[in-house]
Structure formats: C-alpha cells, structure tokens
Coordinates of C-alpha atoms in Angstrom, one line a residue:
M852 CA -7.9 -10.6 2.2
M853 CA -9.1 -12.3 -0.9
N854 CA -12.3 -11.0 -2.6
E855 CA -12.6 -12.0 -6.2
H856 CA -10.2 -14.2 -8.2
G857 CA -7.4 -12.2 -9.7
K858 CA -8.4 -9.0 -7.8
S859 CA -6.7 -9.5 -4.5
D860 CA -4.4 -6.5 -5.2
R861 CA -7.2 -3.9 -5.4
P862 CA -6.6 -1.1 -2.9
I863 CA -8.8 -0.6 0.2
V864 CA -9.6 2.9 1.0
P865 CA -10.6 3.9 4.6
G866 CA -13.4 6.4 4.9
K867 CA -11.3 8.5 7.2
S868 CA -7.8 9.7 7.3
P869 CA -5.8 7.0 9.2
N870 CA -4.5 8.1 12.6
K871 CA -5.1 11.8 11.6
T872 CA -1.9 12.0 9.6
K873 CA -1.0 15.2 7.9
T874 CA -0.1 13.6 4.7
P875 CA -2.3 11.1 2.7
A876 CA -1.7 7.6 4.0
A877 CA -1.0 4.6 1.8
E878 CA -4.6 3.4 1.5
E879 CA -6.0 6.8 0.6
M880 CA -3.5 7.4 -2.2
E881 CA -4.0 4.0 -3.6
G882 CA -7.7 4.5 -4.2
R883 CA -7.4 7.6 -6.2
G884 CA -6.9 6.8 -9.8
L885 CA -5.1 3.5 -9.2
A886 CA -7.1 0.3 -10.0
K887 CA -4.5 -1.9 -8.5
G888 CA -0.7 -2.0 -7.8
N889 CA 1.6 -0.2 -5.4
L890 CA 1.3 2.9 -3.3
G891 CA 1.1 5.9 -5.6
Q892 CA 4.3 5.1 -7.6
Q893 CA 5.5 7.9 -9.7
N894 CA 8.7 8.5 -11.7
A895 CA 10.8 7.8 -8.6
I896 CA 10.2 6.0 -5.3
R897 CA 9.6 8.4 -2.5
T898 CA 11.0 7.7 0.9
Q899 CA 9.5 8.7 4.2
S900 CA 11.4 11.9 4.1
R901 CA 10.0 12.6 0.6
V902 CA 13.5 12.7 -1.0
V903 CA 13.4 11.7 -4.6
V904 CA 15.9 9.1 -5.7
P905 CA 18.4 10.0 -8.5
S906 CA 17.1 9.8 -12.1
E907 CA 19.4 6.8 -12.8
L908 CA 17.6 4.8 -10.1
A909 CA 14.3 6.0 -11.6
Q910 CA 15.4 4.3 -14.8
V911 CA 16.2 1.1 -13.0
R912 CA 12.7 1.2 -11.4
Q913 CA 11.1 1.7 -14.8
T914 CA 13.0 -1.2 -16.3
A915 CA 12.1 -3.4 -13.3
K916 CA 8.4 -2.5 -13.7
Q917 CA 8.3 -3.1 -17.5
N918 CA 10.3 -6.4 -17.4
K919 CA 9.5 -8.6 -14.4
G920 CA 12.0 -11.2 -15.4
M921 CA 14.9 -8.7 -15.8
K922 CA 18.1 -9.5 -13.8
F923 CA 20.1 -6.4 -13.0
T924 CA 23.9 -6.8 -13.5
A925 CA 25.1 -3.2 -12.7
L926 CA 23.8 -1.9 -9.3
M927 CA 26.9 -1.5 -7.1
H928 CA 27.8 1.9 -8.4
H929 CA 24.4 3.2 -7.2
I930 CA 25.2 2.0 -3.7
Y931 CA 28.6 3.7 -3.3
R932 CA 27.5 7.0 -4.8
I933 CA 28.2 9.8 -2.3
D934 CA 24.7 11.2 -2.5
T935 CA 23.2 7.7 -1.8
L936 CA 25.5 7.2 1.2
R937 CA 24.8 10.7 2.5
F938 CA 21.0 10.2 2.3
A939 CA 21.4 6.8 4.0
Y940 CA 23.4 8.5 6.8
S941 CA 20.6 11.1 7.2
Q942 CA 18.0 8.3 7.7
L943 CA 19.7 6.7 10.7
K944 CA 18.6 7.3 14.2
R945 CA 20.6 10.0 15.8
Q946 CA 20.6 8.6 19.3
A947 CA 21.1 4.9 18.5
A948 CA 23.5 2.8 20.5
P949 CA 26.9 2.3 18.9
G950 CA 28.0 -1.1 17.6
V951 CA 31.3 -2.9 18.0
D952 CA 33.2 0.1 16.5
G953 CA 31.9 2.5 19.2
E954 CA 31.1 5.0 16.5
T955 CA 28.1 7.3 17.1
W956 CA 26.0 9.2 14.5
R957 CA 27.0 12.6 15.8
H958 CA 30.8 11.9 15.9
Y959 CA 30.8 10.3 12.4
G960 CA 29.0 13.4 11.1
E961 CA 31.7 15.8 12.3
A962 CA 33.8 14.8 9.3
L963 CA 30.9 13.4 7.3
E964 CA 32.1 14.2 3.7
D965 CA 35.6 12.8 4.3
N966 CA 34.2 9.7 6.0
L967 CA 31.7 9.1 3.2
Q968 CA 34.4 9.6 0.5
N969 CA 36.6 7.0 2.3
L970 CA 33.7 4.6 2.7
S971 CA 32.7 5.0 -1.0
H972 CA 36.3 4.3 -2.1
R973 CA 36.4 1.1 0.0
L974 CA 33.1 -0.1 -1.4
K975 CA 34.3 0.6 -5.0
R976 CA 37.6 -1.2 -4.4
G977 CA 36.0 -4.2 -2.6
A978 CA 38.0 -3.3 0.5
Y979 CA 34.9 -2.7 2.7
R980 CA 34.7 -5.2 5.6
A981 CA 31.5 -5.8 7.5
K982 CA 31.8 -5.8 11.3
P983 CA 30.1 -8.3 13.6
V984 CA 26.9 -7.3 15.2
R985 CA 27.0 -6.5 19.0
R986 CA 24.5 -8.8 20.7
V987 CA 22.5 -7.4 23.7
Y988 CA 19.4 -8.8 25.4
I989 CA 16.3 -7.0 26.7
P990 CA 13.6 -8.6 28.9
K991 CA 10.2 -9.6 27.4
A992 CA 6.9 -9.6 29.2
D993 CA 6.9 -13.4 29.6
G994 CA 10.2 -13.4 31.4
R995 CA 12.3 -14.4 28.4
L996 CA 15.1 -12.4 27.0
R997 CA 14.8 -10.9 23.5
P998 CA 18.2 -10.8 21.6
L999 CA 18.9 -7.6 19.8
G1000 CA 21.7 -6.9 17.3
V1001 CA 23.4 -3.5 17.4
T1002 CA 25.1 -2.9 14.0
A1003 CA 28.2 -0.8 13.5
L1004 CA 27.5 2.7 12.0
E1005 CA 29.2 2.3 8.6
D1006 CA 27.4 -1.0 8.2
K1007 CA 24.1 0.7 8.9
I1008 CA 24.9 3.3 6.2
V1009 CA 25.8 0.8 3.5
Q1010 CA 22.8 -1.4 4.4
R1011 CA 20.5 1.6 4.2
A1012 CA 22.0 2.6 0.8
T1013 CA 21.6 -1.0 -0.4
V1014 CA 18.0 -1.0 0.7
E1015 CA 17.3 2.2 -1.3
V1016 CA 18.7 0.7 -4.4
L1017 CA 17.0 -2.7 -4.0
N1018 CA 13.7 -0.9 -3.3
T1019 CA 13.7 0.5 -6.7
I1020 CA 13.4 -3.0 -8.1
Y1021 CA 11.3 -4.9 -5.5
E1022 CA 8.8 -2.1 -4.8
T1023 CA 7.5 -2.7 -8.4
D1024 CA 6.7 -6.3 -7.5
F1025 CA 4.7 -5.7 -4.3
L1026 CA 0.9 -5.5 -4.5
G1027 CA -1.2 -2.8 -3.0
F1028 CA -2.2 -4.7 0.1
S1029 CA 1.4 -5.4 1.3
Y1030 CA 2.6 -3.2 4.1
G1031 CA 5.5 -4.9 5.9
F1032 CA 9.0 -3.4 5.8
R1033 CA 8.0 -1.0 2.9
P1034 CA 9.0 2.6 2.6
G1035 CA 6.2 5.0 3.6
R1036 CA 4.1 2.3 5.0
N1037 CA 3.5 1.0 8.6
Q1038 CA 1.4 -1.3 10.7
H1039 CA -1.1 1.4 11.5
Q1040 CA -2.0 1.8 7.9
A1041 CA -2.3 -2.0 7.5
L1042 CA -4.8 -2.0 10.4
D1043 CA -6.8 0.9 9.0
A1044 CA -7.0 -1.0 5.6
L1045 CA -8.1 -4.1 7.4
Y1046 CA -10.8 -2.2 9.3
S1047 CA -12.1 -0.7 6.1
G1048 CA -12.2 -4.1 4.4
L1049 CA -14.1 -5.6 7.3
R1050 CA -16.5 -2.6 7.3
D1051 CA -17.2 -2.2 3.6
R1052 CA -16.8 -5.7 2.1
S1053 CA -18.1 -9.2 2.7
V1054 CA -15.3 -10.9 4.5
N1055 CA -15.7 -14.5 5.8
W1056 CA -12.4 -14.9 7.7
V1057 CA -9.2 -13.1 8.7
L1058 CA -5.9 -15.0 9.2
D1059 CA -3.5 -13.7 11.8
L1060 CA -0.2 -15.5 12.3
D1061 CA 3.3 -14.9 13.5
V1062 CA 6.4 -16.9 12.5
R1063 CA 8.3 -17.8 15.6
S1064 CA 12.0 -16.9 15.6
F1065 CA 11.9 -16.2 11.9
F1066 CA 15.2 -14.3 11.7
D1067 CA 16.9 -16.8 14.0
K1068 CA 16.0 -19.7 11.6
L1069 CA 16.1 -17.9 8.2
S1070 CA 18.3 -19.8 5.7
H1071 CA 20.9 -17.5 4.4
A1072 CA 21.5 -19.7 1.4
W1073 CA 17.8 -19.5 0.4
L1074 CA 17.9 -15.8 1.0
V1075 CA 20.7 -15.3 -1.5
R1076 CA 19.0 -17.7 -4.0
F1077 CA 15.9 -15.6 -3.8
L1078 CA 17.9 -12.4 -4.5
Q1079 CA 19.4 -14.0 -7.5
H1080 CA 16.1 -14.0 -9.2
R1081 CA 16.5 -10.3 -9.8
I1082 CA 20.0 -9.4 -8.8
A1083 CA 22.8 -10.6 -11.0
D1084 CA 25.4 -8.1 -9.9
R1085 CA 27.9 -10.3 -8.1
R1086 CA 29.4 -7.4 -6.1
V1087 CA 26.0 -6.6 -4.6
L1088 CA 25.4 -10.3 -3.7
H1089 CA 28.9 -10.5 -2.2
L1090 CA 28.2 -7.4 -0.2
I1091 CA 25.1 -8.9 1.3
Q1092 CA 26.9 -12.1 2.0
K1093 CA 29.5 -10.1 4.0
W1094 CA 26.8 -9.1 6.4
L1095 CA 25.4 -12.6 6.6
S1096 CA 28.8 -14.0 7.5
A1097 CA 29.9 -11.2 9.8
G1098 CA 28.5 -13.0 12.9
V1099 CA 27.8 -11.5 16.3
L1100 CA 30.0 -10.3 19.1
E1101 CA 28.8 -11.3 22.6
E1102 CA 30.8 -11.0 25.8
G1103 CA 33.9 -10.4 23.7
K1104 CA 33.5 -13.5 21.7
R1105 CA 32.7 -13.6 18.0
T1106 CA 30.2 -16.2 16.9
S1107 CA 28.9 -17.2 13.4
W1108 CA 25.2 -16.8 12.7
K1109 CA 24.9 -20.6 12.3
K1110 CA 26.0 -21.1 15.9
V1111 CA 23.8 -18.2 17.0
R1112 CA 20.8 -19.9 15.5
R1113 CA 21.7 -23.2 17.1
R1114 CA 22.1 -21.5 20.5
A1115 CA 18.8 -19.7 20.1
E1116 CA 17.1 -23.1 19.5
V1117 CA 18.8 -24.6 22.6
L1118 CA 17.7 -21.6 24.7
R1119 CA 14.2 -21.9 23.4
R1120 CA 14.1 -25.6 24.4
C1121 CA 15.5 -24.9 27.8
W1122 CA 12.9 -22.2 28.3
L1123 CA 10.1 -24.6 27.3
T1124 CA 11.5 -27.2 29.6
S1125 CA 11.6 -24.8 32.5
I1126 CA 8.0 -23.8 31.9
S1127 CA 7.0 -27.5 31.8
I1128 CA 8.8 -28.2 35.1
T1129 CA 7.3 -25.1 36.7
S1130 CA 3.8 -26.1 35.6
S1131 CA 4.3 -29.6 37.0
I1132 CA 5.5 -28.3 40.3
S1133 CA 2.6 -25.9 40.4
G1134 CA 0.2 -28.8 39.7
F1135 CA 1.6 -30.9 42.6
R1136 CA 1.2 -27.9 44.9
H1137 CA -2.4 -27.2 43.9
G1138 CA -4.1 -30.5 43.7
G1139 CA -2.1 -33.1 41.9
A1140 CA -3.1 -34.6 38.5
S1141 CA -6.2 -32.5 38.0
A1142 CA -4.3 -29.3 38.6
R1143 CA -1.5 -30.4 36.3
T1144 CA -4.0 -31.1 33.5
A1145 CA -5.3 -27.6 33.9
T1146 CA -1.9 -26.1 33.4

C-alpha cells in the first residue's frame, strides 16, 4: 500500500495483538520506536527460534546495512561453520519425508557431530555434491496435480545454513511492509497489517495477484545475476548453482530443471485443452451454442 511519496515503508501497527500470539508480532514491534525499516532489527538477526547469529555474521549485517552497494567476497566459511550447520539441522522438520538419499532427520542425528564434521569438510574442500530433488505429486482442489520437490537431508541443511548467512545481508534491504519468505514473519501478520491499514488509513485500492507457475518458469541465469549484485564470493555462487543444476528424480529418471519447466508448460497446456474440450462437450449436452458461450 502506498500512502505518501517516499513513505511507503512506514510500519502499520494493528490495534490488537495479531492472532493472539504470545510474542509481539512484526507489525507491533515495528511501530515502537521505528519510523521505518525492517522488523525490530538489533545487533543480530533473530530467527523464529530466537537464536542469535554469531557475532561475525552480526558484523556482516552491520556492513550490509551501512553500505548498500557492498559486494561480499568472503561468506563461504560462515556457511560451513559447525555451529551454523548444527543450527540449520535443528530448524528442519523432524517428520519430513526423505529425499533421494533416503536419509531421515532422526537417523542423521544419531551421529550428528560426526556427520556435520564430514559435511563441513566437504563444503570447505569443494567436494560437496548436490543431489537431485525427488519429485512427487499431490492432487489440487481443481483436479490438477501439484508437483512437489523432496530435497535430500544434507542439501536441506546446507541450504538452510546458506539462507541464514544470506539473510544477514538481504534482511537489511527489505522494507517494513515486506513479509514474504522472511524470518519471523508470516502471511497472518501480513493480513493483520493490511487490515489495520484499511481500517486506520485512507486507502483507495488494494492489488492482489499471484504469479502462475513462478518457480517452474524462474530463470536461473537471472537469479544468479541478481545475487551477484551483493554476493561476490564465487564459492557461494557455485554452491547455489549446484542446487540449480541438480535436477529432479522422477520414476527413477533424472531430469534437468530446464526439461522440467518445459514439461510443466506442456502439462499446463494439455490441462487447459482438456478443460476447453470438456466445456465444449458440456455445452453441446446442455443447449448448444448458448450453453457453450456460458461456459
């Protein structure tokens, strides 16, 4: 929502505690002593579990905040730190389905320190290899199938650790009204903030949109180019490219993401064609041209 020119990042504070949460929600904390900017940022970024990042990352965050044009050249050692990997492991879902490696959270944790040491050494040497994502499908309400990717456990750990490090940089760039995919924020808080804005301010319109098949069509090349605006550590960029090129494993066959995106587009067109044919048949059965126009 835009109110005054140059003031779109001012926080919106609901009059009540959103969803009766025990801890202050994003909007509440923003409005107390913060004229604009991000959610209650302090000396270190707090995660949903309230664990404070190491002081070295706090220094990275401070540098990112002070210099918006800074490109960071030495980040990889933060990712393969044992404490970062251990924290990343603790944030994973305990009962999540295993990926192509068949590894579960509980089994990996039986020798956690040894496993994390081994993983850290592989990351440091450049010997870490990303595994393909196991592709499964779940039915949607409209009859279509939604593709889901099940990532291997160690890939989840490294990805979570990478997110923790990158968050120290990118969280300083987000404005107060941004809620998507940010630590400590969720869609419920966004809706509460929207409700407060509609109730307390003069709002002429609200734009609601959804990008269809965004992740199926996302350009990996542009994604990497965007990262390069702030990330100049080639090892980190190469690590991310490993995940982008790992592909998917479906019915025992490994497929590249490019082919997956093409297949998704073909399936979408087939689905639209089937809907069109079904509508036409329905029209003929229920009155011809007039009924077909109604469909």
